[in-house]
XYZ file of C-alpha atoms in Angstrom:
597
model
C 42.879 120.849 26.543
C 43.537 124.124 28.300
C 43.304 127.530 26.706
C 46.339 129.619 27.593
C 47.870 132.915 26.580
C 51.471 133.763 25.700
C 52.251 134.738 29.291
C 51.344 131.300 30.602
C 53.283 129.775 27.707
C 56.396 131.596 28.872
C 55.892 130.665 32.511
C 55.733 126.965 31.763
C 52.043 126.078 31.699
C 52.632 123.943 28.633
C 54.957 121.632 30.524
C 51.979 119.827 32.030
C 49.156 120.734 29.700
C 48.296 121.519 26.128
C 47.721 124.598 24.037
C 44.483 125.051 22.150
C 44.655 128.819 21.912
C 43.638 130.180 18.523
C 43.485 126.766 16.920
C 46.936 125.375 17.743
C 46.315 121.846 18.990
C 48.742 120.075 21.320
C 48.815 116.557 22.743
C 48.196 116.458 26.480
C 49.902 113.409 28.014
C 53.072 114.571 29.799
C 56.430 113.029 28.982
C 59.946 114.396 29.293
C 61.115 116.234 26.214
C 63.585 114.146 24.267
C 62.515 110.814 25.784
C 62.749 108.067 23.223
C 59.337 106.904 22.077
C 60.436 103.966 19.970
C 62.666 101.005 20.705
C 64.581 99.309 17.887
C 62.330 96.867 16.057
C 63.058 93.175 15.708
C 64.377 92.337 12.286
C 65.841 95.786 11.723
C 67.856 96.096 8.558
C 71.525 96.725 9.328
C 73.399 98.599 6.630
C 76.771 98.916 8.327
C 76.447 97.736 11.910
C 76.308 101.234 13.389
C 73.610 102.619 15.643
C 72.553 105.590 13.561
C 71.838 104.044 10.172
C 70.133 100.825 11.230
C 66.730 101.087 9.570
C 64.007 99.642 11.811
C 61.405 97.246 10.534
C 58.286 98.948 9.199
C 55.456 99.689 11.613
C 52.987 100.454 8.806
C 50.950 97.409 9.739
C 50.422 98.766 13.244
C 48.974 102.136 12.204
C 45.748 102.764 14.108
C 44.738 106.064 12.507
C 45.465 108.050 9.354
C 45.194 111.824 8.898
C 45.588 113.918 5.756
C 47.460 117.218 5.344
C 49.190 119.187 2.639
C 52.403 119.494 4.620
C 53.757 117.713 7.688
C 56.737 119.192 9.492
C 58.683 117.115 11.998
C 60.084 119.250 14.802
C 58.626 122.285 16.598
C 61.865 124.212 16.862
C 62.845 127.512 15.299
C 63.177 126.151 11.757
C 60.120 123.942 11.895
C 57.829 126.662 13.211
C 59.087 129.223 10.683
C 58.374 126.812 7.828
C 55.033 125.828 9.328
C 53.801 129.385 9.703
C 54.927 130.411 6.227
C 53.328 127.358 4.597
C 50.085 127.987 6.490
C 50.119 131.637 5.403
C 50.411 130.439 1.818
C 47.256 128.382 2.222
C 48.595 124.991 3.210
C 46.936 122.602 5.621
C 49.913 122.062 7.918
C 50.650 119.819 10.884
C 53.764 119.974 13.065
C 54.826 116.807 14.880
C 56.932 117.225 18.024
C 58.232 114.356 20.136
C 58.411 116.488 23.280
C 55.750 118.372 25.193
C 56.735 121.951 24.329
C 58.337 123.737 21.370
C 62.039 124.515 21.531
C 62.736 128.001 22.827
C 66.528 127.934 22.626
C 68.667 130.467 20.718
C 67.529 133.784 19.412
C 70.037 135.762 17.348
C 69.501 135.688 13.588
C 72.324 136.678 11.260
C 70.977 138.259 8.102
C 72.075 140.505 5.267
C 70.329 143.734 4.302
C 67.104 143.554 6.252
C 64.968 146.673 6.254
C 66.168 147.265 9.816
C 69.739 147.377 8.564
C 68.860 149.670 5.701
C 67.056 152.037 8.059
C 70.225 152.348 10.140
C 72.603 152.725 7.231
C 74.101 149.238 7.557
C 74.952 147.340 4.402
C 76.341 143.823 4.238
C 78.957 143.013 1.618
C 77.261 139.796 0.626
C 79.883 138.591 -1.832
C 82.660 139.152 0.705
C 80.647 137.295 3.338
C 79.899 134.400 0.974
C 83.532 133.977 0.057
C 84.603 134.280 3.692
C 82.183 131.542 4.729
C 83.415 129.301 1.915
C 86.965 129.944 3.140
C 85.924 129.116 6.708
C 84.687 125.751 5.408
C 87.890 125.168 3.411
C 85.668 124.913 0.355
C 84.039 121.751 1.737
C 80.547 123.190 1.477
C 77.678 123.883 -0.881
C 78.232 127.502 -1.895
C 74.739 127.590 -3.333
C 73.237 127.201 0.162
C 75.402 130.007 1.494
C 74.257 132.234 -1.352
C 70.626 131.368 -0.712
C 71.062 132.501 2.885
C 72.988 135.675 2.025
C 70.543 136.915 -0.609
C 67.318 135.923 1.160
C 67.998 136.329 4.879
C 67.114 140.015 4.867
C 63.721 139.241 3.326
C 63.176 136.519 5.886
C 63.902 138.892 8.780
C 61.501 141.453 7.291
C 58.784 138.767 7.296
C 59.758 137.649 10.792
C 59.577 141.209 12.135
C 56.245 141.866 10.453
C 54.747 138.815 12.135
C 56.140 139.608 15.583
C 54.804 143.148 15.344
C 51.298 141.726 14.925
C 51.489 140.644 18.574
C 53.319 143.657 19.994
C 56.879 142.337 19.789
C 59.650 143.584 17.519
C 63.151 142.901 16.212
C 66.334 144.863 16.846
C 69.635 144.770 15.010
C 72.938 145.057 16.843
C 74.798 148.041 15.391
C 78.062 147.833 17.320
C 81.120 147.714 15.079
C 84.201 146.160 16.637
C 87.824 145.748 15.711
C 88.906 142.133 15.898
C 92.201 140.311 15.860
C 94.058 140.513 13.542
C 94.175 144.286 13.435
C 93.084 144.632 9.823
C 89.905 142.598 10.126
C 86.621 144.444 10.614
C 83.153 143.051 10.623
C 79.787 144.723 10.970
C 77.522 142.662 13.175
C 74.346 141.958 11.261
C 72.482 139.868 13.773
C 68.883 140.453 14.718
C 67.050 139.614 17.921
C 63.369 139.474 18.815
C 62.358 141.433 21.905
C 59.289 142.587 23.778
C 58.956 146.389 24.061
C 59.443 148.425 26.082
C 63.067 147.583 26.790
C 64.161 147.735 30.410
C 67.445 149.209 31.604
C 68.681 145.822 32.762
C 67.528 142.410 31.602
C 65.006 141.794 28.850
C 63.492 138.547 27.579
C 64.621 138.150 23.979
C 65.031 135.774 21.095
C 62.989 132.587 20.885
C 61.582 133.186 24.347
C 59.660 136.077 22.810
C 59.245 134.822 19.253
C 58.216 131.193 19.698
C 54.925 131.802 21.557
C 53.979 134.333 18.885
C 54.851 131.950 16.054
C 52.727 129.272 17.715
C 49.815 131.668 18.144
C 49.970 132.916 14.559
C 50.273 129.374 13.257
C 47.135 128.438 15.141
C 45.297 131.463 13.769
C 46.286 130.315 10.273
C 44.669 126.939 10.920
C 47.801 124.963 11.733
C 47.994 122.080 14.186
C 50.863 121.238 16.541
C 50.792 117.672 17.796
C 53.009 116.996 20.785
C 54.223 113.576 21.870
C 54.349 112.501 18.253
C 57.702 110.872 17.573
C 58.321 110.361 13.855
C 59.567 106.816 13.318
C 59.051 106.082 9.622
C 58.588 107.926 6.343
C 55.899 106.679 3.986
C 57.418 106.150 0.526
C 56.268 104.908 -2.848
C 58.794 102.108 -3.074
C 62.441 102.181 -2.044
C 63.886 105.626 -2.722
C 60.555 106.800 -4.119
C 58.331 109.762 -3.401
C 57.695 110.532 0.266
C 53.966 110.851 0.875
C 53.751 110.960 4.648
C 55.219 110.038 8.004
C 54.270 107.589 10.748
C 54.568 108.779 14.336
C 54.392 106.942 17.623
C 51.987 108.602 20.048
C 50.721 107.702 23.530
C 47.702 106.174 21.760
C 49.631 104.135 19.203
C 50.940 104.730 15.695
C 49.375 107.439 13.534
C 50.089 107.967 9.840
C 50.109 111.565 8.641
C 49.772 111.812 4.881
C 51.332 114.877 3.258
C 50.265 115.606 -0.313
C 52.862 118.352 -0.767
C 55.646 116.865 1.288
C 57.270 116.200 4.639
C 59.912 118.511 6.125
C 62.369 117.146 8.699
C 63.590 119.775 11.169
C 64.584 117.693 14.183
C 67.528 119.664 15.558
C 70.582 117.562 14.728
C 72.080 114.940 17.031
C 73.732 116.680 19.972
C 71.894 114.334 22.319
C 73.081 111.156 20.606
C 76.531 110.299 21.947
C 76.867 107.128 19.888
C 76.005 108.959 16.699
C 78.497 111.722 17.488
C 81.201 109.120 18.070
C 80.373 107.306 14.829
C 80.306 110.542 12.839
C 83.635 111.662 14.274
C 82.285 114.529 16.382
C 85.111 114.019 18.870
C 84.941 117.541 20.286
C 81.971 116.629 22.480
C 84.352 114.590 24.635
C 86.035 117.810 25.743
C 82.881 119.678 26.744
C 81.360 119.981 30.204
C 77.766 120.165 29.044
C 75.651 120.037 25.917
C 72.935 122.658 26.027
C 69.828 121.856 24.051
C 70.680 118.199 23.613
C 67.384 116.866 24.938
C 65.492 115.320 22.054
C 68.280 116.112 19.605
C 68.817 112.449 18.858
C 69.423 112.523 15.118
C 65.933 111.370 14.138
C 65.638 113.727 11.182
C 68.981 112.693 9.729
C 68.199 109.027 10.290
C 64.798 109.249 8.604
C 66.255 111.100 5.622
C 69.119 108.637 5.285
C 66.794 105.646 5.468
C 64.792 107.252 2.656
C 67.888 107.410 0.450
C 69.378 110.836 1.241
C 73.134 111.302 1.208
C 74.793 112.417 4.425
C 77.345 115.214 4.273
C 80.283 113.063 5.312
C 82.869 115.802 4.728
C 81.507 117.915 7.599
C 80.643 115.034 9.913
C 82.774 116.276 12.812
C 81.519 119.857 12.837
C 80.059 121.341 16.024
C 79.065 124.725 17.406
C 81.191 125.107 20.545
C 81.824 127.951 22.981
C 84.822 128.214 25.300
C 82.674 128.662 28.415
C 82.317 125.192 29.880
C 83.596 125.111 33.447
C 85.066 122.108 35.236
C 84.135 122.676 38.859
C 87.309 123.424 40.767
C 86.494 120.964 43.532
C 86.131 118.070 41.097
C 88.683 115.543 39.968
C 90.997 116.358 37.094
C 88.891 116.299 33.901
C 86.004 114.868 35.876
C 83.533 117.104 34.088
C 84.550 116.393 30.504
C 82.229 114.487 28.210
C 79.177 115.120 30.381
C 75.825 115.230 28.585
C 72.632 116.754 29.837
C 70.250 119.628 29.272
C 70.736 122.969 30.946
C 73.974 124.622 31.981
C 75.091 123.233 35.357
C 78.783 123.930 34.785
C 79.650 126.945 32.745
C 81.304 130.323 33.185
C 79.873 132.905 30.798
C 82.937 135.208 31.039
C 85.108 132.299 29.894
C 85.501 133.934 26.480
C 87.204 137.005 27.953
C 90.851 137.129 26.769
C 92.461 136.874 30.204
C 95.667 134.880 30.659
C 95.249 131.179 29.853
C 97.596 128.442 31.005
C 97.601 124.687 30.514
C 97.920 121.846 33.010
C 101.684 122.435 33.107
C 101.232 126.041 34.195
C 102.397 127.426 30.849
C 100.818 129.955 28.544
C 100.159 128.329 25.167
C 98.343 130.768 22.843
C 97.097 134.227 21.992
C 93.987 134.351 24.172
C 92.272 136.843 21.854
C 90.494 134.277 19.717
C 87.008 133.286 18.667
C 85.218 130.784 20.869
C 85.864 127.603 18.919
C 89.417 128.549 17.954
C 90.176 129.095 21.635
C 88.645 125.714 22.433
C 90.514 123.934 19.641
C 93.842 125.381 20.766
C 93.233 124.137 24.299
C 92.220 120.647 23.208
C 95.782 120.207 21.929
C 97.112 120.762 25.451
C 97.705 118.160 28.189
C 94.401 117.085 29.701
C 92.442 118.924 26.978
C 91.457 121.807 29.285
C 92.825 125.178 30.339
C 92.878 127.630 33.217
C 91.642 131.196 32.835
C 93.481 133.450 35.303
C 92.790 137.079 36.302
C 93.070 139.498 39.205
C 90.728 141.829 41.069
C 90.960 144.554 38.425
C 88.955 142.232 36.185
C 86.084 144.634 35.494
C 88.468 147.338 34.310
C 90.105 144.762 32.060
C 86.761 143.590 30.672
C 85.822 147.157 29.771
C 89.132 147.518 27.936
C 88.722 144.189 26.155
C 85.408 145.288 24.629
C 84.400 141.885 23.286
C 81.255 141.605 21.235
C 78.330 139.403 20.179
C 77.271 137.108 23.038
C 80.595 137.344 24.894
C 79.943 141.042 25.531
C 79.834 141.805 29.250
C 79.677 145.599 29.044
C 76.419 147.389 28.286
C 76.948 149.639 25.277
C 74.717 151.864 23.207
C 73.690 150.089 20.040
C 74.236 146.646 21.505
C 71.439 144.423 22.614
C 71.065 144.363 26.377
C 69.654 140.929 26.854
C 68.763 138.296 29.377
C 70.729 135.269 28.253
C 69.903 131.803 29.539
C 67.837 133.223 32.358
C 70.486 135.191 34.199
C 73.233 136.664 32.052
C 73.370 140.095 30.480
C 75.843 142.962 29.922
C 76.749 144.805 33.116
C 76.793 148.543 33.728
C 79.514 148.737 36.374
C 81.913 146.822 38.596
C 79.330 146.254 41.315
C 76.886 144.647 38.894
C 79.652 142.479 37.406
C 80.508 141.134 40.828
C 76.889 140.583 41.801
C 75.826 138.840 38.594
C 78.929 136.890 37.608
C 81.898 136.839 39.939
C 80.587 136.210 43.444
C 78.021 133.510 42.559
C 80.696 131.525 40.726
C 83.197 131.857 43.543
C 80.523 130.549 45.885
C 79.614 127.558 43.703
C 83.238 126.579 43.149
C 83.468 127.326 39.444
C 85.965 130.113 40.162
C 88.851 129.884 42.654
C 89.799 132.989 44.652
C 93.072 133.289 46.597
C 95.027 136.121 48.188
C 98.374 135.195 46.621
C 99.521 133.678 43.353
C 101.345 130.946 45.273
C 98.159 129.960 47.061
C 96.255 130.106 43.775
C 98.739 127.727 42.138
C 98.387 125.278 45.021
C 94.592 125.418 44.879
C 94.719 124.821 41.124
C 96.429 121.531 41.943
C 99.802 122.255 40.331
C 102.759 120.118 41.337
C 106.086 121.785 42.097
C 107.175 122.008 38.453
C 103.824 123.285 37.190
C 103.682 125.800 40.035
C 107.121 127.122 39.122
C 106.055 127.349 35.476
C 102.881 129.181 36.441
C 104.618 131.774 38.603
C 107.225 132.376 35.899
C 104.468 132.659 33.286
C 102.613 135.295 35.316
C 105.819 137.240 35.910
C 106.606 137.351 32.197
C 102.997 138.146 31.289
C 103.012 141.068 33.722
C 106.209 142.412 32.185
C 104.702 142.325 28.693
C 101.458 143.903 29.908
C 103.412 146.744 31.513
C 105.369 147.247 28.291
C 102.205 147.100 26.189
C 103.611 144.462 23.859
C 103.056 140.719 23.775
C 106.303 139.469 22.254
C 105.375 135.810 22.809
C 101.983 135.490 21.109
C 101.335 139.070 19.909
C 97.972 139.626 21.538
C 96.514 143.072 20.872
C 97.826 145.575 23.466
C 94.373 146.582 24.733
C 93.672 142.951 25.514
C 96.755 142.462 27.656
C 95.955 142.566 31.360
C 98.535 142.189 34.108
C 97.928 140.229 37.303
C 99.048 142.529 40.082
C 95.972 143.351 42.162
C 94.962 140.676 44.687
C 92.908 138.654 45.219
C 93.558 136.405 42.247
C 91.094 134.178 40.406
C 91.209 131.049 38.251
C 88.568 129.014 36.428
C 89.203 125.553 35.026
C 87.730 125.636 31.544
C 86.603 123.345 28.745
C 84.160 123.424 25.854
C 80.422 124.018 25.917
C 78.540 122.318 23.064
C 75.545 124.045 21.492
C 74.785 122.155 18.276
C 75.949 119.684 15.679
C 76.494 121.305 12.291
C 76.114 118.532 9.761
C 73.320 116.525 8.222
C 72.156 115.427 4.792
C 72.611 117.081 1.440
C 69.783 119.179 -0.005
C 69.216 121.104 -3.219
C 68.152 124.738 -3.559
C 64.538 123.794 -2.811
C 65.620 122.156 0.465
C 64.768 118.737 -0.969
C 66.892 115.855 0.299
C 69.062 114.422 -2.462
C 70.536 110.988 -3.128
C 74.269 110.327 -3.625
C 73.580 110.778 -7.356
C 72.166 114.255 -6.722
C 68.582 113.266 -7.478
C 65.926 114.976 -5.377
C 63.771 112.693 -3.249
C 60.326 113.921 -4.188
C 58.224 114.973 -1.230
C 61.115 115.043 1.281
C 62.444 118.374 2.545
C 65.015 119.042 5.256
C 65.667 122.126 7.378
C 67.604 123.433 10.345
C 70.358 121.401 11.967
C 69.488 118.342 9.878
C 70.913 120.080 6.775
C 74.535 119.568 5.764
C 76.714 121.463 3.328
C 76.803 124.871 5.015
C 79.493 124.564 7.698
C 82.615 122.456 7.820
C 85.187 121.940 10.545
C 84.277 124.980 12.597
C 81.626 127.612 13.141
C 82.291 131.191 11.923
C 81.897 132.774 15.363
C 82.300 136.372 14.191
C 79.019 136.000 12.317
C 76.776 136.227 15.349
C 73.551 134.266 14.927
C 74.589 132.597 11.670
C 73.481 129.153 12.816
C 69.919 130.251 13.528
C 70.017 132.651 10.591
C 70.755 129.964 8.033
C 68.416 127.458 9.725
C 65.405 129.757 9.693
C 66.068 131.422 6.338
C 66.467 128.125 4.495
C 63.426 126.655 6.268
C 61.414 129.696 5.165
C 62.554 129.182 1.576
C 61.720 125.496 1.851
C 58.150 126.366 2.814
C 57.801 128.368 -0.402
C 59.126 125.440 -2.410
C 56.756 122.970 -0.753
C 53.801 125.197 -1.559
C 54.959 125.653 -5.160
C 55.418 129.393 -4.660
C 57.965 131.371 -6.652
C 59.780 133.973 -4.604
C 61.692 136.828 -6.269
C 65.428 137.019 -5.676
C 68.023 139.430 -7.077
C 69.635 138.532 -10.364
C 73.070 138.579 -8.737
C 72.146 135.771 -6.357
C 72.583 132.067 -6.875
C 70.030 130.298 -8.997
C 66.777 129.294 -7.385
C 64.593 126.863 -9.250
C 61.283 128.005 -7.867
């Protein structure tokens, strides 16, 4: 095994080797992250004929080696590593099993309430308002107790997170920009936090998990923890059907290994964005209208499957929930809808400015909505249209329009004081002026075909592939839109005046848009200790669940105005779960929901 530092971690050394720095131990045989390590076993028990809940035959008789730990965590993502580090700090002998060859370094913003950072800057979250708003977002089809656990403990988690990052020279910032959203009377203070590496540069900065994950790994190793790559969990060890979970069996390059866990197993496997069959069976139909699924490699539903096979109840009410952005781009040169339903890691077809509230028209050339919407609402509105896609249309005064729009959270394209200035997905960050906007976003996407550019609206309509009727509709739509923009009033869909933008300065641009899937948002039910529970509400002793394998928090949509809420709830609840596994009582305010530990 090779000794490496955090710099080599970030530059990809781990992709072909293993980390032994400061005691963190990694497997060393390379294999693509997310590659299946176990084929279905002969004689598998079929409970309903579907692909996700078919319990394989036991491999216990094939175990070649057994190892003993206090805690075993399955999944070296954000949630798994947070729980692992906290449990190790509390004195546990902890192992993390990861089916891939590197930890997950995707995502980075953490929504939290009343961290010390917020208090220092005079920001206060109205936790009860937020709780009730999130319950409303879920139409009441949620576990309010989980939402309360996040709201009243997330600030403490971020304080712990920041303290640990500071040990290695990194830090956490909180976005302090306050924005006015549609409708006019709705305000929200962004309370999302991001890890970064000081000193900040004027332009792009590595942030989020890219900074935090190597530090978490290093600290975990210093605390005596072990990370074992190329260990695909295939079976939980239980004391009889539905009984106590005492360990997990993993398939490794050297055969099956059983990891006993005296204090419990935590499943944090990242949901099932990479399992198309499972998404279809669970009713996650939205993935069919997305151009790519970022982070789907290895997200094959293993954690949810293992928990279900052990007797846990799935959250069937939220089965179709996904985290979706309106930034997937169907390459203009491709066939109609040719890019929809594509799966694969990375972001080959997306247009980051797709969330900007420019004019949107459907396949018939008609405007169909108020474009000033949150990411998933905008996507959902478009899915109702012919072809399930939309066109975003703008002119050459686009930078001026973007400045006026003033969008926030990760759709922000304008560098502002108090807002994080970050390097997103390797190349995207808020711009300082028109020249930078064109260099970073516009010109590269015109060149690669994601954005069409034409000198006239007539030529643009032809290049968009409109027939005569759709072209006539499109030209009439633009004419009316320009009239409303000039008058400063959208009488058709009542978009806010400062987010109206006429199309009168050639050349003209259009991008053919669809969804961009980031995560599934459902899993199995848990209690307030993060223990998986049966349909009768009984905790499965020794089995804990975290991250995107947990159900009960979201339903139907993702509350996009709460920037970083997905990672915030995943990491906060995983952190609390680590306390529960170690039998530690953690103080919470009396006004919070009950916590039994």
